[in-house]
mmCIF file of C-alpha atoms and ligand atoms in Angstrom:
data_model
loop_
_atom_site.group_PDB
_atom_site.id
_atom_site.type_symbol
_atom_site.label_atom_id
_atom_site.label_comp_id
_atom_site.label_asym_id
_atom_site.label_seq_id
_atom_site.Cartn_x
_atom_site.Cartn_y
_atom_site.Cartn_z
ATOM 1 C CA MET D 3 33.615 -27.439 1.489
ATOM 2 C CA LEU D 4 33.825 -24.035 3.441
ATOM 3 C CA VAL D 5 31.479 -21.156 2.274
ATOM 4 C CA ASP D 6 33.467 -17.790 1.859
ATOM 5 C CA SER D 7 33.054 -15.610 4.949
ATOM 6 C CA ALA D 8 31.827 -12.704 2.910
ATOM 7 C CA ILE D 9 28.668 -14.659 1.888
ATOM 8 C CA LYS D 10 28.319 -16.951 4.897
ATOM 9 C CA THR D 11 25.532 -15.183 6.503
ATOM 10 C CA ILE D 12 23.376 -15.027 3.427
ATOM 11 C CA VAL D 13 24.139 -18.633 2.521
ATOM 12 C CA ASP D 14 23.530 -19.956 6.045
ATOM 13 C CA ARG D 15 20.208 -17.936 6.115
ATOM 14 C CA GLN D 16 18.890 -20.217 3.339
ATOM 15 C CA TYR D 17 18.957 -23.251 5.503
ATOM 16 C CA ASP D 18 16.873 -21.462 8.180
ATOM 17 C CA ILE D 19 14.430 -20.096 5.534
ATOM 18 C CA ALA D 20 14.039 -23.662 4.111
ATOM 19 C CA ASN D 21 13.292 -24.875 7.570
ATOM 20 C CA GLY D 22 11.052 -22.238 8.457
ATOM 21 C CA THR D 23 13.158 -21.063 11.434
ATOM 22 C CA ILE D 24 13.540 -17.348 10.207
ATOM 23 C CA ASN D 25 10.612 -15.432 8.969
ATOM 24 C CA SER D 26 11.933 -12.074 7.599
ATOM 25 C CA LEU D 27 14.711 -9.560 7.309
ATOM 26 C CA PRO D 28 14.866 -6.605 9.787
ATOM 27 C CA LEU D 29 14.034 -3.929 7.146
ATOM 28 C CA PRO D 30 11.964 -0.826 7.213
ATOM 29 C CA LYS D 31 8.326 -1.319 5.556
ATOM 30 C CA HIS D 32 7.227 0.571 2.592
ATOM 31 C CA LYS D 33 3.930 0.829 0.742
ATOM 32 C CA LYS D 34 4.923 0.981 -2.896
ATOM 33 C CA TYR D 35 7.842 -1.083 -4.643
ATOM 34 C CA THR D 36 9.080 -1.100 -8.110
ATOM 35 C CA ILE D 37 10.678 -4.313 -9.311
ATOM 36 C CA CYS D 38 13.250 -3.103 -11.731
ATOM 37 C CA ASN D 39 16.529 -4.069 -13.329
ATOM 38 C CA LEU D 40 17.896 -2.787 -16.743
ATOM 39 C CA ARG D 41 18.153 -6.206 -18.261
ATOM 40 C CA GLY D 42 15.591 -8.679 -19.767
ATOM 41 C CA GLY D 43 14.650 -12.216 -18.595
ATOM 42 C CA ILE D 44 15.929 -12.015 -15.133
ATOM 43 C CA GLY D 45 12.786 -12.642 -13.302
ATOM 44 C CA LYS D 46 11.067 -9.212 -12.850
ATOM 45 C CA SER D 47 7.598 -10.267 -14.058
ATOM 46 C CA THR D 48 7.723 -13.572 -12.346
ATOM 47 C CA LEU D 49 8.556 -12.115 -9.125
ATOM 48 C CA SER D 50 6.054 -9.422 -9.516
ATOM 49 C CA PHE D 51 3.359 -12.084 -10.084
ATOM 50 C CA ASN D 52 4.320 -14.333 -7.244
ATOM 51 C CA LEU D 53 4.778 -11.493 -4.751
ATOM 52 C CA THR D 54 1.339 -10.082 -5.804
ATOM 53 C CA TYR D 55 -0.176 -13.545 -4.965
ATOM 54 C CA LEU D 56 1.321 -13.496 -1.583
ATOM 55 C CA ALA D 57 0.077 -9.938 -0.694
ATOM 56 C CA ASN D 58 -3.555 -8.802 -0.025
ATOM 57 C CA LYS D 59 -5.315 -5.499 -1.049
ATOM 58 C CA ILE D 60 -2.411 -4.991 -3.311
ATOM 59 C CA LEU D 61 -2.347 -2.983 -6.630
ATOM 60 C CA ALA D 62 -0.119 -4.469 -9.083
ATOM 61 C CA VAL D 63 0.913 -2.114 -11.996
ATOM 62 C CA ASP D 64 2.316 -3.319 -15.255
ATOM 63 C CA THR D 65 4.463 -0.788 -16.986
ATOM 64 C CA CYS D 66 6.246 -3.174 -19.505
ATOM 65 C CA PRO D 67 4.957 -2.992 -23.097
ATOM 66 C CA GLN D 68 5.489 -6.790 -23.394
ATOM 67 C CA GLY D 69 2.626 -7.066 -20.813
ATOM 68 C CA ASN D 70 3.874 -10.356 -19.420
ATOM 69 C CA LEU D 71 2.544 -9.568 -15.917
ATOM 70 C CA SER D 72 -0.696 -8.541 -17.318
ATOM 71 C CA TYR D 73 -0.929 -11.887 -19.156
ATOM 72 C CA PHE D 74 -0.483 -13.665 -15.888
ATOM 73 C CA PHE D 75 -3.626 -12.007 -14.643
ATOM 74 C CA ASP D 76 -5.795 -12.154 -17.699
ATOM 75 C CA ASP D 77 -5.134 -13.856 -21.005
ATOM 76 C CA ASN D 78 -7.176 -11.221 -22.661
ATOM 77 C CA TYR D 79 -5.901 -8.091 -20.985
ATOM 78 C CA PHE D 80 -5.257 -6.359 -24.176
ATOM 79 C CA THR D 81 -8.793 -6.089 -24.875
ATOM 80 C CA SER D 82 -9.195 -3.843 -21.705
ATOM 81 C CA ASN D 83 -10.596 -0.480 -22.639
ATOM 82 C CA VAL D 84 -8.368 1.345 -20.009
ATOM 83 C CA ASN D 85 -4.882 0.741 -19.008
ATOM 84 C CA VAL D 86 -1.680 2.107 -17.662
ATOM 85 C CA ARG D 87 -1.347 4.366 -20.618
ATOM 86 C CA ASP D 88 -4.403 6.102 -19.677
ATOM 87 C CA MET D 89 -2.871 7.036 -16.375
ATOM 88 C CA ILE D 90 0.092 8.810 -18.102
ATOM 89 C CA LEU D 91 -0.949 10.258 -21.427
ATOM 90 C CA PRO D 92 -3.285 12.984 -20.106
ATOM 91 C CA TYR D 93 -0.311 14.518 -18.403
ATOM 92 C CA ILE D 94 1.838 14.375 -21.561
ATOM 93 C CA VAL D 95 -0.590 15.053 -24.454
ATOM 94 C CA PRO D 96 -2.765 18.253 -23.958
ATOM 95 C CA GLY D 97 -6.414 17.894 -24.347
ATOM 96 C CA LEU D 98 -6.970 14.216 -23.121
ATOM 97 C CA GLY D 99 -9.384 13.683 -20.220
ATOM 98 C CA ARG D 100 -8.193 11.796 -17.288
ATOM 99 C CA ALA D 101 -9.718 8.376 -16.533
ATOM 100 C CA THR D 102 -10.645 6.962 -13.246
ATOM 101 C CA ARG D 103 -11.043 3.266 -12.004
ATOM 102 C CA ILE D 104 -8.511 1.824 -14.199
ATOM 103 C CA ALA D 105 -7.630 -1.139 -12.075
ATOM 104 C CA HIS D 106 -9.114 -4.517 -12.494
ATOM 105 C CA ARG D 107 -9.938 -7.154 -9.848
ATOM 106 C CA ILE D 108 -7.514 -9.866 -10.328
ATOM 107 C CA SER D 109 -9.885 -12.622 -9.158
ATOM 108 C CA ALA D 110 -12.299 -11.837 -12.035
ATOM 109 C CA THR D 111 -9.835 -13.139 -14.599
ATOM 110 C CA ASN D 112 -7.411 -15.279 -12.706
ATOM 111 C CA HIS D 113 -9.218 -17.822 -10.675
ATOM 112 C CA PHE D 114 -6.124 -18.765 -8.559
ATOM 113 C CA PHE D 115 -6.486 -15.432 -6.773
ATOM 114 C CA THR D 116 -9.322 -15.122 -4.397
ATOM 115 C CA ASN D 117 -8.366 -12.083 -2.381
ATOM 116 C CA GLU D 118 -8.954 -8.291 -2.638
ATOM 117 C CA SER D 119 -6.292 -7.511 -5.153
ATOM 118 C CA PHE D 120 -6.322 -5.435 -8.326
ATOM 119 C CA TYR D 121 -3.972 -4.865 -11.294
ATOM 120 C CA VAL D 122 -3.504 -2.235 -13.979
ATOM 121 C CA PRO D 123 -2.967 -3.826 -17.508
ATOM 122 C CA SER D 124 -0.107 -2.653 -19.646
ATOM 123 C CA ASP D 125 -0.521 -1.441 -23.289
ATOM 124 C CA GLU D 126 1.968 -2.246 -26.044
ATOM 125 C CA GLN D 127 1.858 1.218 -27.258
ATOM 126 C CA LEU D 128 4.165 2.078 -24.178
ATOM 127 C CA TYR D 129 6.856 1.517 -26.626
ATOM 128 C CA LEU D 130 6.086 5.048 -27.831
ATOM 129 C CA LEU D 131 6.213 6.563 -24.419
ATOM 130 C CA PRO D 132 9.918 7.517 -24.303
ATOM 131 C CA ALA D 133 9.582 9.542 -27.381
ATOM 132 C CA GLN D 134 6.200 11.178 -26.207
ATOM 133 C CA MET D 135 7.934 12.027 -22.855
ATOM 134 C CA THR D 136 10.961 13.575 -24.555
ATOM 135 C CA THR D 137 8.822 15.907 -26.570
ATOM 136 C CA ALA D 138 6.621 16.789 -23.609
ATOM 137 C CA VAL D 139 9.782 17.474 -21.383
ATOM 138 C CA ASN D 140 11.437 19.579 -24.248
ATOM 139 C CA GLN D 141 8.230 21.649 -24.500
ATOM 140 C CA THR D 142 8.485 22.802 -20.813
ATOM 141 C CA SER D 143 12.016 24.256 -21.596
ATOM 142 C CA GLY D 144 10.484 27.406 -23.081
ATOM 143 C CA LEU D 145 8.367 28.131 -20.219
ATOM 144 C CA PRO D 146 9.329 30.748 -17.477
ATOM 145 C CA SER D 147 10.120 29.621 -13.819
ATOM 146 C CA PRO D 148 8.163 28.424 -11.819
ATOM 147 C CA GLN D 149 5.836 27.231 -14.421
ATOM 148 C CA ARG D 150 8.630 25.227 -16.026
ATOM 149 C CA GLU D 151 9.234 23.322 -12.778
ATOM 150 C CA GLN D 152 5.444 22.908 -12.195
ATOM 151 C CA ALA D 153 4.978 21.506 -15.720
ATOM 152 C CA LEU D 154 7.931 19.117 -15.279
ATOM 153 C CA GLU D 155 6.646 17.843 -12.113
ATOM 154 C CA SER D 156 3.388 17.118 -13.477
ATOM 155 C CA ILE D 157 4.918 14.853 -16.165
ATOM 156 C CA LEU D 158 7.376 13.057 -13.987
ATOM 157 C CA LEU D 159 4.856 12.556 -11.067
ATOM 158 C CA SER D 160 2.097 11.519 -13.314
ATOM 159 C CA LEU D 161 2.102 7.769 -12.665
ATOM 160 C CA LYS D 162 2.784 8.505 -8.994
ATOM 161 C CA ASN D 163 -0.445 10.742 -8.674
ATOM 162 C CA GLU D 164 -2.518 8.261 -10.491
ATOM 163 C CA ILE D 165 -1.451 5.276 -8.567
ATOM 164 C CA ASP D 166 -1.990 7.114 -5.293
ATOM 165 C CA ARG D 167 -5.436 7.970 -6.467
ATOM 166 C CA GLU D 168 -6.285 4.337 -7.512
ATOM 167 C CA LEU D 169 -4.908 3.249 -4.064
ATOM 168 C CA ALA D 170 -7.138 5.728 -2.251
ATOM 169 C CA GLU D 171 -10.228 4.946 -4.204
ATOM 170 C CA LEU D 172 -9.962 1.251 -3.963
ATOM 171 C CA GLU D 173 -8.790 1.436 -0.305
ATOM 172 C CA LEU D 174 -5.705 -0.743 -1.120
ATOM 173 C CA GLU D 175 -2.737 -0.933 1.222
ATOM 174 C CA THR D 176 0.395 -1.840 -0.983
ATOM 175 C CA CYS D 177 1.456 -1.412 -4.692
ATOM 176 C CA LEU D 178 4.106 -3.462 -6.790
ATOM 177 C CA ILE D 179 5.212 -1.895 -10.079
ATOM 178 C CA ASP D 180 6.574 -4.204 -12.728
ATOM 179 C CA THR D 181 8.936 -2.549 -15.369
ATOM 180 C CA SER D 182 10.421 -3.239 -18.692
ATOM 181 C CA PRO D 183 14.277 -3.722 -19.028
ATOM 182 C CA PHE D 184 14.655 -0.082 -20.384
ATOM 183 C CA PHE D 185 14.815 3.181 -18.243
ATOM 184 C CA SER D 186 13.208 5.717 -20.528
ATOM 185 C CA GLY D 187 9.566 6.196 -20.456
ATOM 186 C CA ALA D 188 7.381 4.133 -17.787
ATOM 187 C CA THR D 189 10.362 2.817 -15.773
ATOM 188 C CA HIS D 190 11.466 6.462 -15.169
ATOM 189 C CA LEU D 191 7.982 7.312 -14.006
ATOM 190 C CA ALA D 192 7.802 4.200 -11.961
ATOM 191 C CA TRP D 193 10.872 5.329 -10.075
ATOM 192 C CA HIS D 194 9.123 8.535 -9.175
ATOM 193 C CA ALA D 195 5.933 6.580 -8.181
ATOM 194 C CA THR D 196 7.653 4.266 -5.944
ATOM 195 C CA ASP D 197 8.887 4.294 -2.112
ATOM 196 C CA ALA D 198 11.648 1.752 -2.790
ATOM 197 C CA LEU D 199 13.065 -0.647 -5.574
ATOM 198 C CA ILE D 200 13.550 -4.365 -5.596
ATOM 199 C CA VAL D 201 16.052 -5.443 -8.022
ATOM 200 C CA PRO D 202 16.246 -8.877 -9.468
ATOM 201 C CA VAL D 203 19.740 -10.049 -10.597
ATOM 202 C CA ARG D 204 20.270 -13.294 -12.301
ATOM 203 C CA THR D 205 23.404 -15.337 -11.658
ATOM 204 C CA ASP D 206 25.304 -13.704 -14.782
ATOM 205 C CA GLN D 207 27.726 -10.992 -15.307
ATOM 206 C CA GLN D 208 25.188 -8.882 -17.439
ATOM 207 C CA SER D 209 22.665 -8.413 -14.605
ATOM 208 C CA ILE D 210 25.430 -7.453 -12.134
ATOM 209 C CA ASN D 211 26.472 -4.888 -14.648
ATOM 210 C CA SER D 212 22.833 -3.735 -14.920
ATOM 211 C CA LEU D 213 22.729 -3.324 -11.196
ATOM 212 C CA ASN D 214 25.875 -1.215 -11.361
ATOM 213 C CA LEU D 215 24.094 0.851 -14.014
ATOM 214 C CA ILE D 216 21.130 1.456 -11.531
ATOM 215 C CA PHE D 217 23.397 2.935 -9.168
ATOM 216 C CA LYS D 218 24.828 5.299 -11.611
ATOM 217 C CA VAL D 219 21.385 6.357 -12.926
ATOM 218 C CA LEU D 220 20.443 6.873 -9.308
ATOM 219 C CA SER D 221 23.311 9.063 -8.410
ATOM 220 C CA ASP D 222 24.893 10.722 -11.489
ATOM 221 C CA PRO D 223 23.509 14.269 -11.722
ATOM 222 C CA ALA D 224 23.811 14.034 -15.589
ATOM 223 C CA SER D 225 21.681 10.856 -15.770
ATOM 224 C CA GLU D 226 18.382 10.801 -17.500
ATOM 225 C CA PHE D 227 16.790 10.400 -13.968
ATOM 226 C CA ARG D 228 18.403 13.223 -12.215
ATOM 227 C CA ARG D 229 19.207 15.865 -14.823
ATOM 228 C CA HIS D 230 15.761 17.260 -14.817
ATOM 229 C CA LEU D 231 15.417 17.509 -10.989
ATOM 230 C CA PRO D 232 16.523 19.806 -8.327
ATOM 231 C CA SER D 233 19.563 18.243 -6.477
ATOM 232 C CA ASP D 234 17.603 17.671 -3.456
ATOM 233 C CA PHE D 235 14.658 15.778 -5.050
ATOM 234 C CA PRO D 236 14.081 12.470 -3.304
ATOM 235 C CA THR D 237 15.426 9.405 -5.113
ATOM 236 C CA PRO D 238 14.124 5.933 -4.290
ATOM 237 C CA LYS D 239 16.319 3.619 -2.145
ATOM 238 C CA ILE D 240 16.748 -0.201 -2.789
ATOM 239 C CA GLN D 241 15.056 -2.437 -0.287
ATOM 240 C CA MET D 242 16.328 -5.648 -1.786
ATOM 241 C CA VAL D 243 18.358 -7.175 -4.466
ATOM 242 C CA VAL D 244 17.080 -10.722 -5.289
ATOM 243 C CA LEU D 245 19.634 -13.174 -6.810
ATOM 244 C CA THR D 246 17.453 -15.436 -9.054
ATOM 245 C CA HIS D 247 18.158 -18.684 -10.736
ATOM 246 C CA CYS D 248 20.332 -19.785 -7.831
ATOM 247 C CA GLY D 249 21.625 -23.620 -7.730
ATOM 248 C CA TRP D 250 23.034 -25.791 -5.113
ATOM 249 C CA SER D 251 25.670 -28.390 -4.896
ATOM 250 C CA THR D 252 24.371 -31.741 -6.005
ATOM 251 C CA VAL D 253 27.236 -33.695 -4.339
ATOM 252 C CA ARG D 254 26.045 -36.406 -2.023
ATOM 253 C CA ASN D 255 25.701 -35.127 1.501
ATOM 254 C CA ALA D 256 26.417 -31.507 0.728
ATOM 255 C CA ARG D 257 23.993 -29.622 2.681
ATOM 256 C CA ASN D 258 23.190 -26.062 1.916
ATOM 257 C CA ILE D 259 26.307 -25.477 -0.348
ATOM 258 C CA PRO D 260 25.605 -23.169 -3.372
ATOM 259 C CA ASN D 261 27.021 -24.254 -6.596
ATOM 260 C CA GLN D 262 30.029 -22.672 -8.217
ATOM 261 C CA GLN D 263 28.091 -20.177 -10.332
ATOM 262 C CA THR D 264 25.953 -19.097 -7.485
ATOM 263 C CA VAL D 265 29.043 -18.527 -5.245
ATOM 264 C CA ILE D 266 30.682 -16.322 -8.007
ATOM 265 C CA TYR D 267 27.895 -14.038 -8.512
ATOM 266 C CA LEU D 268 26.802 -13.946 -4.882
ATOM 267 C CA LYS D 269 30.240 -12.709 -4.017
ATOM 268 C CA MET D 270 30.309 -10.214 -6.724
ATOM 269 C CA LEU D 271 26.960 -8.981 -5.663
ATOM 270 C CA LYS D 272 27.876 -8.644 -1.885
ATOM 271 C CA ASP D 273 30.822 -6.682 -2.899
ATOM 272 C CA LEU D 274 28.934 -4.393 -5.268
ATOM 273 C CA VAL D 275 26.019 -3.888 -2.578
ATOM 274 C CA SER D 276 28.618 -3.230 0.120
ATOM 275 C CA ARG D 277 30.317 -0.583 -2.020
ATOM 276 C CA ASN D 278 26.885 1.117 -2.731
ATOM 277 C CA ILE D 279 25.305 0.709 0.506
ATOM 278 C CA SER D 280 24.266 4.326 0.704
ATOM 279 C CA HIS D 281 21.598 3.432 -2.039
ATOM 280 C CA PHE D 282 19.893 1.012 0.270
ATOM 281 C CA THR D 283 17.300 1.251 3.023
ATOM 282 C CA THR D 284 19.662 0.178 5.784
ATOM 283 C CA ASP D 285 23.371 0.074 6.099
ATOM 284 C CA ASP D 286 23.857 -3.697 6.514
ATOM 285 C CA PRO D 287 24.503 -5.409 3.068
ATOM 286 C CA ASP D 288 23.438 -8.905 4.371
ATOM 287 C CA ASN D 289 20.122 -7.545 5.063
ATOM 288 C CA HIS D 290 19.633 -6.579 1.312
ATOM 289 C CA ILE D 291 20.389 -9.750 -0.666
ATOM 290 C CA ALA D 292 17.780 -12.504 -0.916
ATOM 291 C CA LEU D 293 18.315 -15.801 -2.900
ATOM 292 C CA LEU D 294 15.732 -17.376 -5.029
ATOM 293 C CA ASP D 295 16.554 -20.793 -6.479
ATOM 294 C CA ASP D 296 16.093 -21.697 -10.096
ATOM 295 C CA PHE D 297 12.336 -22.624 -10.397
ATOM 296 C CA LEU D 298 13.036 -25.081 -13.191
ATOM 297 C CA GLY D 299 9.919 -27.010 -14.270
ATOM 298 C CA SER D 300 7.830 -25.100 -11.604
ATOM 299 C CA GLY D 301 8.601 -21.832 -13.332
ATOM 300 C CA ARG D 302 7.541 -23.322 -16.764
ATOM 301 C CA ILE D 303 4.332 -24.911 -15.292
ATOM 302 C CA SER D 304 3.553 -21.619 -13.447
ATOM 303 C CA SER D 305 3.992 -19.526 -16.547
ATOM 304 C CA ALA D 306 1.974 -21.911 -18.655
ATOM 305 C CA LEU D 307 -1.008 -22.031 -16.179
ATOM 306 C CA SER D 308 -0.643 -18.523 -14.712
ATOM 307 C CA LYS D 309 -0.583 -20.293 -11.552
ATOM 308 C CA PRO D 310 1.348 -18.894 -8.502
ATOM 309 C CA ILE D 311 4.314 -21.018 -7.426
ATOM 310 C CA GLN D 312 2.888 -21.225 -4.042
ATOM 311 C CA LEU D 313 -0.009 -23.374 -5.426
ATOM 312 C CA LEU D 314 2.275 -25.879 -7.121
ATOM 313 C CA GLU D 315 3.054 -29.336 -5.548
ATOM 314 C CA ALA D 316 6.098 -31.644 -5.938
ATOM 315 C CA GLY D 317 5.026 -34.354 -8.488
ATOM 316 C CA ASP D 318 2.662 -32.100 -10.548
ATOM 317 C CA THR D 319 3.114 -32.506 -14.097
ATOM 318 C CA MET D 320 1.943 -31.192 -17.410
ATOM 319 C CA ARG D 321 2.921 -31.341 -21.071
ATOM 320 C CA ILE D 322 4.239 -28.008 -22.585
ATOM 321 C CA ASN D 323 4.972 -28.332 -26.270
ATOM 322 C CA ARG D 324 4.518 -31.968 -26.041
ATOM 323 C CA VAL D 325 7.341 -32.417 -23.484
ATOM 324 C CA LYS D 326 6.362 -33.644 -20.050
ATOM 325 C CA VAL D 327 7.469 -30.908 -17.502
ATOM 326 C CA SER D 328 7.362 -31.572 -13.669
ATOM 327 C CA VAL D 329 7.555 -29.833 -10.420
ATOM 328 C CA ASN D 330 10.245 -31.187 -8.344
ATOM 329 C CA ASP D 331 10.890 -31.272 -4.588
ATOM 330 C CA SER D 332 12.847 -27.989 -4.651
ATOM 331 C CA VAL D 333 9.535 -26.233 -5.054
ATOM 332 C CA ALA D 334 8.980 -26.331 -1.221
ATOM 333 C CA LYS D 335 12.207 -24.298 -0.708
ATOM 334 C CA CYS D 336 11.169 -21.854 -3.607
ATOM 335 C CA LYS D 337 7.754 -21.152 -1.764
ATOM 336 C CA LYS D 338 9.587 -20.500 1.587
ATOM 337 C CA GLN D 339 11.992 -18.077 -0.324
ATOM 338 C CA LEU D 340 9.195 -16.223 -1.847
ATOM 339 C CA GLU D 341 7.433 -15.946 1.541
ATOM 340 C CA PHE D 342 10.619 -14.649 3.225
ATOM 341 C CA ILE D 343 10.890 -11.991 0.596
ATOM 342 C CA SER D 344 7.328 -10.982 0.937
ATOM 343 C CA ASN D 345 7.396 -10.857 4.746
ATOM 344 C CA SER D 346 10.689 -8.861 4.605
ATOM 345 C CA ILE D 347 8.962 -6.061 2.393
ATOM 346 C CA TRP D 348 5.595 -5.512 3.745
HETATM 347 N N1 LIG M 201 14.355 -17.883 -9.230
HETATM 348 C C1 LIG M 201 13.621 -17.422 -10.291
HETATM 349 N N2 LIG M 201 13.226 -16.192 -10.212
HETATM 350 C C2 LIG M 201 12.524 -15.762 -11.279
HETATM 351 N N3 LIG M 201 12.291 -16.258 -12.488
HETATM 352 C C3 LIG M 201 12.843 -17.456 -12.605
HETATM 353 C C4 LIG M 201 13.392 -18.147 -11.446
HETATM 354 N N4 LIG M 201 13.794 -19.377 -11.848
HETATM 355 C C5 LIG M 201 13.508 -19.655 -13.138
HETATM 356 N N5 LIG M 201 12.787 -18.380 -13.575
HETATM 357 C C6 LIG M 201 12.171 -18.293 -14.988
HETATM 358 O O1 LIG M 201 13.044 -17.226 -15.585
HETATM 359 C C7 LIG M 201 12.244 -16.530 -16.505
HETATM 360 C C8 LIG M 201 12.133 -15.119 -16.019
HETATM 361 O O2 LIG M 201 11.320 -14.479 -16.959
HETATM 362 P P1 LIG M 201 10.572 -13.137 -16.627
HETATM 363 O O3 LIG M 201 9.562 -12.931 -17.623
HETATM 364 O O4 LIG M 201 10.098 -13.111 -15.152
HETATM 365 O O5 LIG M 201 11.788 -12.032 -16.671
HETATM 366 P P2 LIG M 201 11.572 -10.455 -16.808
HETATM 367 O O6 LIG M 201 12.818 -9.973 -16.112
HETATM 368 O O7 LIG M 201 10.402 -9.999 -16.577
HETATM 369 O O8 LIG M 201 11.999 -10.218 -18.412
HETATM 370 P P3 LIG M 201 11.609 -8.925 -19.319
HETATM 371 O O9 LIG M 201 12.771 -7.925 -18.927
HETATM 372 O O10 LIG M 201 11.658 -9.454 -20.743
HETATM 373 O O11 LIG M 201 10.262 -8.486 -18.948
HETATM 374 C C9 LIG M 201 10.774 -17.129 -16.338
HETATM 375 O O12 LIG M 201 10.797 -18.176 -17.288
HETATM 376 C C10 LIG M 201 10.986 -17.927 -14.982
HETATM 377 O O13 LIG M 201 9.927 -19.003 -14.860
HETATM 378 MG MG1 LIG M 202 8.935 -8.777 -17.523
#
């Protein structure tokens, strides 16, 4: 079976990634990335967790009220007395003092991490942030220029300024922000805080549609992101789209052939990325699409133990809800794919 020429470069690369003969994509490197797509359950937090493990001296910031990334780092993260909300609220609610040293050392609560990395926990009260931000932004409308623009900028760059302060105080080199599936509130602030976006897309129509929505929000002057800003205000570019939950042909002797579902969505993705290449950090679509195989049992065990995929070995087993779950041989390929993504962004 021949692979469609439009996706051949990306598919062929998977073989080299699995064999360790290609290390990374030729992309410009950035310091701060936001992992984002406006759809749930596609792999944002899983990717954030595993990329954090592969980095050193990184600050991982959880801006999703569900707190899944925080939970990976600390089962009791919600008992933290300072969290990401303390980075944002003082810029929105008058009279609140600013906190410092909000980040927590990951190795203190997750023993699989031994390096110099930190995270900022989430807060379920972030569900209220969109309404709080709308009120604060509306209040600026009564101010004369240039106070209005200054007040607006202070709100929109709140998370950016606080992340930059934590990075400097802790002498950290890189930052990864996990977001919720919704734009209003913390995701909006994360877009202003980041150098570039990483967009996971699952092999389904809805996540392709969500990527399309991101292009619109980034470029439409009337969008929630753009409408408060001067037209020349910088907007983040997309470094990489990661097609998650990919599967491969199980036909005997089929080597490096994606299954039908993967082919369908990879072709759609390549077409969509090509048509919107101005939103990316280079002008070659093949540079911006990475594949990540379905983690299967490895994903379930990784989540259950808060253990990075990198530390799982084929044959590992555990019982989850009384059902035996195992790590299969494909974990070796998933590890290489994650390393490839990590090497291509930092
Ligand atoms: N290749 C893959 N990449 C990422 N996640 C995968 C992959 N294969 C399987 N999974 C599983 O898919 C699920 C993704 O859930 P995750 O919480 O990361 O999504 P999310 O986008 O953060 O969701 P939400 O929007 O609700 O925060 C996890 O159970 C993970 O183990
Ligand atoms: Mg999540």
